[in-house]
């Protein structure tokens, strides 16, 4: 006989759990790596009511980048394709936000020019792209891991 227990939440716990981040993904490939397969950094466990839209978007983008990079081979890095513009793809070298509503991406475009995209959270529309790493690099750069580690440590990764 299996013993079951019932947990009762206080009204405060119910309210907090209602505003904590939720994520759901469905894929046609049963082997697809989902965002929820990764350990959630400490910063993402904070109720979103305590965050600006910019900070909230920034933290979730980091998780998507990290998950995308986990699926790449050693010859590719994450690039950022921007919808609705002719910027093309940039190799992501940094990500930041400016409260209350700006997210910014730092990187290098296909021609090697330094690039910074400043985007309002209401216009957030990003495509992650597998970009070949530079041939002189022994290993691809994995910025998603660095950013997620900083989120877990409550470090300011925007500086």
CSV table of C-alpha atoms in Angstrom, one decimal:
chain,number,residue,atom,x,y,z
A,1,UNK,CA,0.0,0.0,0.0
A,2,UNK,CA,1.4,3.4,-1.0
A,3,UNK,CA,1.2,6.2,1.5
A,4,UNK,CA,0.2,9.5,0.0
A,5,UNK,CA,0.5,12.9,1.6
A,6,UNK,CA,-1.3,16.0,0.8
A,7,UNK,CA,0.5,19.3,0.9
A,8,UNK,CA,-1.5,22.4,1.8
A,9,UNK,CA,-0.2,25.8,0.7
A,10,UNK,CA,-0.7,28.9,2.6
A,11,UNK,CA,-2.4,31.8,0.8
A,12,UNK,CA,1.0,33.5,0.5
A,13,UNK,CA,2.6,30.4,-1.1
A,14,UNK,CA,-0.4,30.1,-3.5
A,15,UNK,CA,0.0,33.7,-4.5
A,16,UNK,CA,3.8,33.4,-4.9
A,17,UNK,CA,3.5,30.2,-6.9
A,18,UNK,CA,1.0,31.9,-9.2
A,19,UNK,CA,3.5,34.6,-10.1
A,20,UNK,CA,6.6,32.5,-10.4
A,21,UNK,CA,7.9,31.8,-13.9
A,22,UNK,CA,6.2,29.0,-15.8
A,23,UNK,CA,7.5,27.4,-19.0
A,24,UNK,CA,6.0,24.7,-21.3
A,25,UNK,CA,7.4,23.3,-24.6
A,26,UNK,CA,6.2,20.6,-27.0
A,27,UNK,CA,8.4,19.3,-29.8
A,28,UNK,CA,7.8,16.9,-32.6
A,29,UNK,CA,11.3,15.4,-32.0
A,30,UNK,CA,11.1,13.3,-28.8
A,31,UNK,CA,14.9,13.8,-28.3
A,32,UNK,CA,14.7,17.6,-28.5
A,33,UNK,CA,16.3,19.3,-25.5
A,34,UNK,CA,13.8,21.4,-23.7
A,35,UNK,CA,14.4,24.6,-21.8
A,36,UNK,CA,13.0,23.0,-18.7
A,37,UNK,CA,15.6,20.2,-18.9
A,38,UNK,CA,18.2,22.6,-17.5
A,39,UNK,CA,18.7,23.7,-13.9
A,40,UNK,CA,16.8,27.0,-13.4
A,41,UNK,CA,19.2,29.7,-12.1
A,42,UNK,CA,18.4,31.3,-8.8
A,43,UNK,CA,17.5,34.6,-10.5
A,44,UNK,CA,14.6,33.0,-12.4
A,45,UNK,CA,13.1,31.7,-9.3
A,46,UNK,CA,12.3,35.2,-8.0
A,47,UNK,CA,8.7,36.2,-8.6
A,48,UNK,CA,8.4,38.2,-11.8
A,49,UNK,CA,6.3,40.8,-10.0
A,50,UNK,CA,9.5,42.0,-8.5
A,51,UNK,CA,11.2,42.5,-11.9
A,52,UNK,CA,11.0,45.1,-14.6
A,53,UNK,CA,9.9,43.8,-18.0
A,54,UNK,CA,13.5,44.3,-19.2
A,55,UNK,CA,15.0,42.2,-16.5
A,56,UNK,CA,12.4,39.5,-16.9
A,57,UNK,CA,13.0,39.4,-20.7
A,58,UNK,CA,16.8,39.4,-20.2
A,59,UNK,CA,16.8,36.5,-17.8
A,60,UNK,CA,14.6,34.3,-20.1
A,61,UNK,CA,16.6,35.1,-23.2
A,62,UNK,CA,19.7,33.8,-21.3
A,63,UNK,CA,18.0,30.5,-20.7
A,64,UNK,CA,16.9,30.2,-24.3
A,65,UNK,CA,20.5,30.9,-25.5
A,66,UNK,CA,22.0,28.4,-23.1
A,67,UNK,CA,19.5,25.7,-24.2
A,68,UNK,CA,20.2,26.5,-27.9
A,69,UNK,CA,24.0,26.3,-27.3
A,70,UNK,CA,23.6,22.9,-25.6
A,71,UNK,CA,22.4,21.5,-28.9
A,72,UNK,CA,25.3,22.8,-31.0
A,73,UNK,CA,28.4,20.9,-32.2
A,74,UNK,CA,31.9,22.2,-31.6
A,75,UNK,CA,32.0,24.0,-35.0
A,76,UNK,CA,29.1,26.3,-34.2
A,77,UNK,CA,28.3,29.2,-31.9
A,78,UNK,CA,25.0,31.0,-31.2
A,79,UNK,CA,24.2,33.9,-33.5
A,80,UNK,CA,21.3,36.2,-33.3
A,81,UNK,CA,19.0,36.8,-36.2
A,82,UNK,CA,16.9,39.9,-36.0
A,83,UNK,CA,13.4,39.8,-37.4
A,84,UNK,CA,12.0,42.8,-39.2
A,85,UNK,CA,15.4,44.4,-40.0
A,86,UNK,CA,18.3,44.1,-42.4
A,87,UNK,CA,20.9,43.8,-39.7
A,88,UNK,CA,21.4,40.1,-40.5
A,89,UNK,CA,23.0,37.8,-38.0
A,90,UNK,CA,25.3,38.9,-35.2
A,91,UNK,CA,27.6,36.7,-33.1
A,92,UNK,CA,26.4,37.3,-29.5
A,93,UNK,CA,29.2,38.6,-27.2
A,94,UNK,CA,27.0,40.2,-24.6
A,95,UNK,CA,23.5,40.8,-23.4
A,96,UNK,CA,22.1,43.4,-21.1
A,97,UNK,CA,19.1,45.3,-20.0
A,98,UNK,CA,18.2,48.8,-18.9
A,99,UNK,CA,15.2,49.1,-16.6
A,100,UNK,CA,12.4,49.3,-17.1
A,101,UNK,CA,12.0,48.2,-20.7
A,102,UNK,CA,15.2,48.0,-22.8
A,103,UNK,CA,17.1,44.9,-23.7
A,104,UNK,CA,20.4,45.2,-25.6
A,105,UNK,CA,22.6,42.7,-27.5
A,106,UNK,CA,26.3,43.2,-28.2
A,107,UNK,CA,28.2,41.3,-30.9
A,108,UNK,CA,29.9,41.2,-34.2
A,109,UNK,CA,28.1,41.0,-37.6
A,110,UNK,CA,29.1,38.9,-40.6
A,111,UNK,CA,31.5,41.5,-41.9
A,112,UNK,CA,33.3,41.7,-38.5
A,113,UNK,CA,31.8,45.1,-37.5
A,114,UNK,CA,31.0,45.7,-33.8
A,115,UNK,CA,27.2,45.6,-33.4
A,116,UNK,CA,24.8,46.6,-30.6
A,117,UNK,CA,21.0,46.2,-30.9
A,118,UNK,CA,18.9,48.2,-28.5
A,119,UNK,CA,15.4,46.9,-28.3
A,120,UNK,CA,12.2,47.8,-26.4
A,121,UNK,CA,10.7,44.7,-24.7
A,122,UNK,CA,7.4,45.2,-26.6
A,123,UNK,CA,9.4,44.7,-29.8
A,124,UNK,CA,11.3,41.6,-28.7
A,125,UNK,CA,11.6,39.3,-31.6
A,126,UNK,CA,14.8,37.3,-31.9
A,127,UNK,CA,16.0,34.2,-33.9
A,128,UNK,CA,18.8,32.1,-32.5
A,129,UNK,CA,21.0,30.9,-35.3
A,130,UNK,CA,23.8,28.2,-35.4
A,131,UNK,CA,26.7,30.2,-36.8
A,132,UNK,CA,30.1,28.7,-37.7
A,133,UNK,CA,32.8,29.6,-35.2
A,134,UNK,CA,35.9,31.4,-36.4
A,135,UNK,CA,38.4,29.0,-37.9
A,136,UNK,CA,41.2,30.3,-35.6
A,137,UNK,CA,39.2,29.4,-32.4
A,138,UNK,CA,40.0,26.0,-30.9
A,139,UNK,CA,36.6,25.9,-29.1
A,140,UNK,CA,33.3,27.7,-29.7
A,141,UNK,CA,32.4,30.5,-27.3
A,142,UNK,CA,29.4,29.5,-25.1
A,143,UNK,CA,28.0,32.8,-23.8
A,144,UNK,CA,24.8,31.2,-22.6
A,145,UNK,CA,26.7,29.2,-20.0
A,146,UNK,CA,28.5,32.3,-18.8
A,147,UNK,CA,25.3,34.3,-18.6
A,148,UNK,CA,23.3,31.6,-16.8
A,149,UNK,CA,26.1,31.1,-14.3
A,150,UNK,CA,26.1,34.8,-13.5
A,151,UNK,CA,22.3,34.6,-13.0
A,152,UNK,CA,22.7,31.7,-10.6
A,153,UNK,CA,25.3,33.7,-8.6
A,154,UNK,CA,23.2,36.9,-8.6
A,155,UNK,CA,26.1,38.6,-10.4
A,156,UNK,CA,25.7,41.6,-12.7
A,157,UNK,CA,26.5,40.2,-16.1
A,158,UNK,CA,25.6,43.5,-17.9
A,159,UNK,CA,29.0,45.1,-17.0
